[in-house]
Each structure stands twice: as structure tokens, then as C-alpha cells.
């Protein structure tokens, strides 16, 4: 096995285009800090700001305090979705969240990572998809390129490193299927 030491002086992500321009990114950084990633309680105003900066957000959505969204122009959210306190959507590329989804407190959607196999530690970005009814439990992490299929659940403190089947419950690090999800009519 050949080994090369990491050399961060060789890191080059000039290929990466975050979207927006320098002014819009700077304005979003400030407004995100003042209103979205803060104790500011009014969800409707946060959604207004997100839409103003290019997010596509359906009706009936809730954005709780202290949510961090890196690039709103890379965010697509369906109807009646909840984003809980301290959730972090690190969307270097597209994050698509369906209808009736829940990202619980401290949930982390991570679209970027680094190639640890190369000495330059190259940036890797992959989109994330949460299909309708998916639930990301508190303090859970969804890794780059992962899809939570319809009504999949990632339980508290778990890490999704691969796609989650529909109507299934996953737990652990890395998350594994522990059982099927069922719901009852009221």
C-alpha cells in the first residue's frame, strides 16, 4: 500500500461554484445570522427571506429558531415540512425536501465532504433528497448523496451514509434498518 501525506497547500476547489454572486452571498450570510440562525421566532419572515434568496418553499412550512442554511438558492422544500431548532442544512449543492417531512432539533444535512484518499483533500459535493414523509431525528446526520425514501425515519443520533428504504426505520452509525415503519389511522 502506498501512502502520501495530506498536503493542504495543494487543495484547490476553484471548480466549485456556490451560486449567487459575492454580494448575494455576503447579504445572505448577514441576514441568515440575524434572522434564521438566531433566536428570531417568526417562521413566516424566515421563509420570506429564504424565498427572496431563491429557495423554493411550499405552504405550511415551519422554520424554528437557530436554523443554519448555507445557500438558500440550493434549497427545495415541499408543503407542511418542519425544520427544527439548530438544524443545519449545509447545502453546497441541491437539497430537496418533500412534503410533510421533519428535520428534528440539531439534524444535519451535509452535502459536502473531502476525498481523504488523495493528498490534496479535494472537495466532494453530492445532493441530498428527503422524499415525502421522511423524518430526520434529533442530532442525526444525513451524508452527501443520500436519499431518505418515502416515510423513512433516521432515528436520534444516527448517521445515514447510504440511501434509506421507504417506510423503514434506521438507527446507528452507520445507520442500519431496524424495522419497518407503520402508521395507524385516527
mmCIF file of N, CA and C in Angstrom, residues 5 21 42 50 56 85 87-88 105 111 131 139-140 144 168 180 183-184:
data_model
loop_
_atom_site.group_PDB
_atom_site.id
_atom_site.type_symbol
_atom_site.label_atom_id
_atom_site.label_comp_id
_atom_site.label_asym_id
_atom_site.label_seq_id
_atom_site.Cartn_x
_atom_site.Cartn_y
_atom_site.Cartn_z
ATOM 1 N N UNK A 5 1.270 11.689 2.318
ATOM 2 C CA UNK A 5 0.742 12.544 3.384
ATOM 3 C C UNK A 5 -0.213 13.591 2.816
ATOM 4 N N UNK A 21 -23.907 35.628 -6.347
ATOM 5 C CA UNK A 21 -22.675 36.373 -6.560
ATOM 6 C C UNK A 21 -22.117 36.758 -5.192
ATOM 7 N N UNK A 42 -40.052 34.206 14.298
ATOM 8 C CA UNK A 42 -41.129 34.249 13.313
ATOM 9 C C UNK A 42 -40.788 33.485 12.036
ATOM 10 N N UNK A 50 -35.835 33.354 2.841
ATOM 11 C CA UNK A 50 -35.325 32.220 2.078
ATOM 12 C C UNK A 50 -35.814 32.282 0.625
ATOM 13 N N UNK A 56 -37.006 27.480 -2.910
ATOM 14 C CA UNK A 56 -38.359 27.109 -3.329
ATOM 15 C C UNK A 56 -38.992 26.404 -2.136
ATOM 16 N N UNK A 85 -35.209 23.397 15.602
ATOM 17 C CA UNK A 85 -34.152 24.237 16.170
ATOM 18 C C UNK A 85 -32.778 23.610 15.987
ATOM 19 N N UNK A 87 -31.173 22.938 13.458
ATOM 20 C CA UNK A 87 -30.923 22.136 12.252
ATOM 21 C C UNK A 87 -29.924 22.890 11.376
ATOM 22 N N UNK A 88 -29.107 22.134 10.668
ATOM 23 C CA UNK A 88 -28.107 22.748 9.792
ATOM 24 C C UNK A 88 -28.217 22.098 8.425
ATOM 25 N N UNK A 105 -34.545 18.692 15.930
ATOM 26 C CA UNK A 105 -33.547 19.561 16.520
ATOM 27 C C UNK A 105 -32.136 19.032 16.277
ATOM 28 N N UNK A 111 -24.009 18.118 2.480
ATOM 29 C CA UNK A 111 -23.822 17.797 1.063
ATOM 30 C C UNK A 111 -22.364 17.778 0.639
ATOM 31 N N UNK A 131 -37.519 12.329 0.636
ATOM 32 C CA UNK A 131 -38.815 12.165 -0.026
ATOM 33 C C UNK A 131 -39.952 12.407 0.968
ATOM 34 N N UNK A 139 -30.318 15.434 16.251
ATOM 35 C CA UNK A 139 -28.865 15.201 16.256
ATOM 36 C C UNK A 139 -28.410 14.118 15.287
ATOM 37 N N UNK A 140 -29.189 13.893 14.227
ATOM 38 C CA UNK A 140 -28.822 12.910 13.206
ATOM 39 C C UNK A 140 -28.139 13.599 12.040
ATOM 40 N N UNK A 144 -23.541 13.247 2.291
ATOM 41 C CA UNK A 144 -23.677 13.611 0.877
ATOM 42 C C UNK A 144 -24.162 12.454 0.017
ATOM 43 N N UNK A 168 -39.221 2.599 6.310
ATOM 44 C CA UNK A 168 -38.310 1.831 7.159
ATOM 45 C C UNK A 168 -37.695 2.749 8.211
ATOM 46 N N UNK A 180 -39.623 -2.056 9.960
ATOM 47 C CA UNK A 180 -40.490 -1.322 9.052
ATOM 48 C C UNK A 180 -41.283 -0.295 9.843
ATOM 49 N N UNK A 183 -48.037 3.183 10.302
ATOM 50 C CA UNK A 183 -48.852 4.226 10.921
ATOM 51 C C UNK A 183 -50.256 3.687 11.085
ATOM 52 N N UNK A 184 -50.973 4.264 12.017
ATOM 53 C CA UNK A 184 -52.363 3.868 12.222
ATOM 54 C C UNK A 184 -53.276 5.022 11.933
#
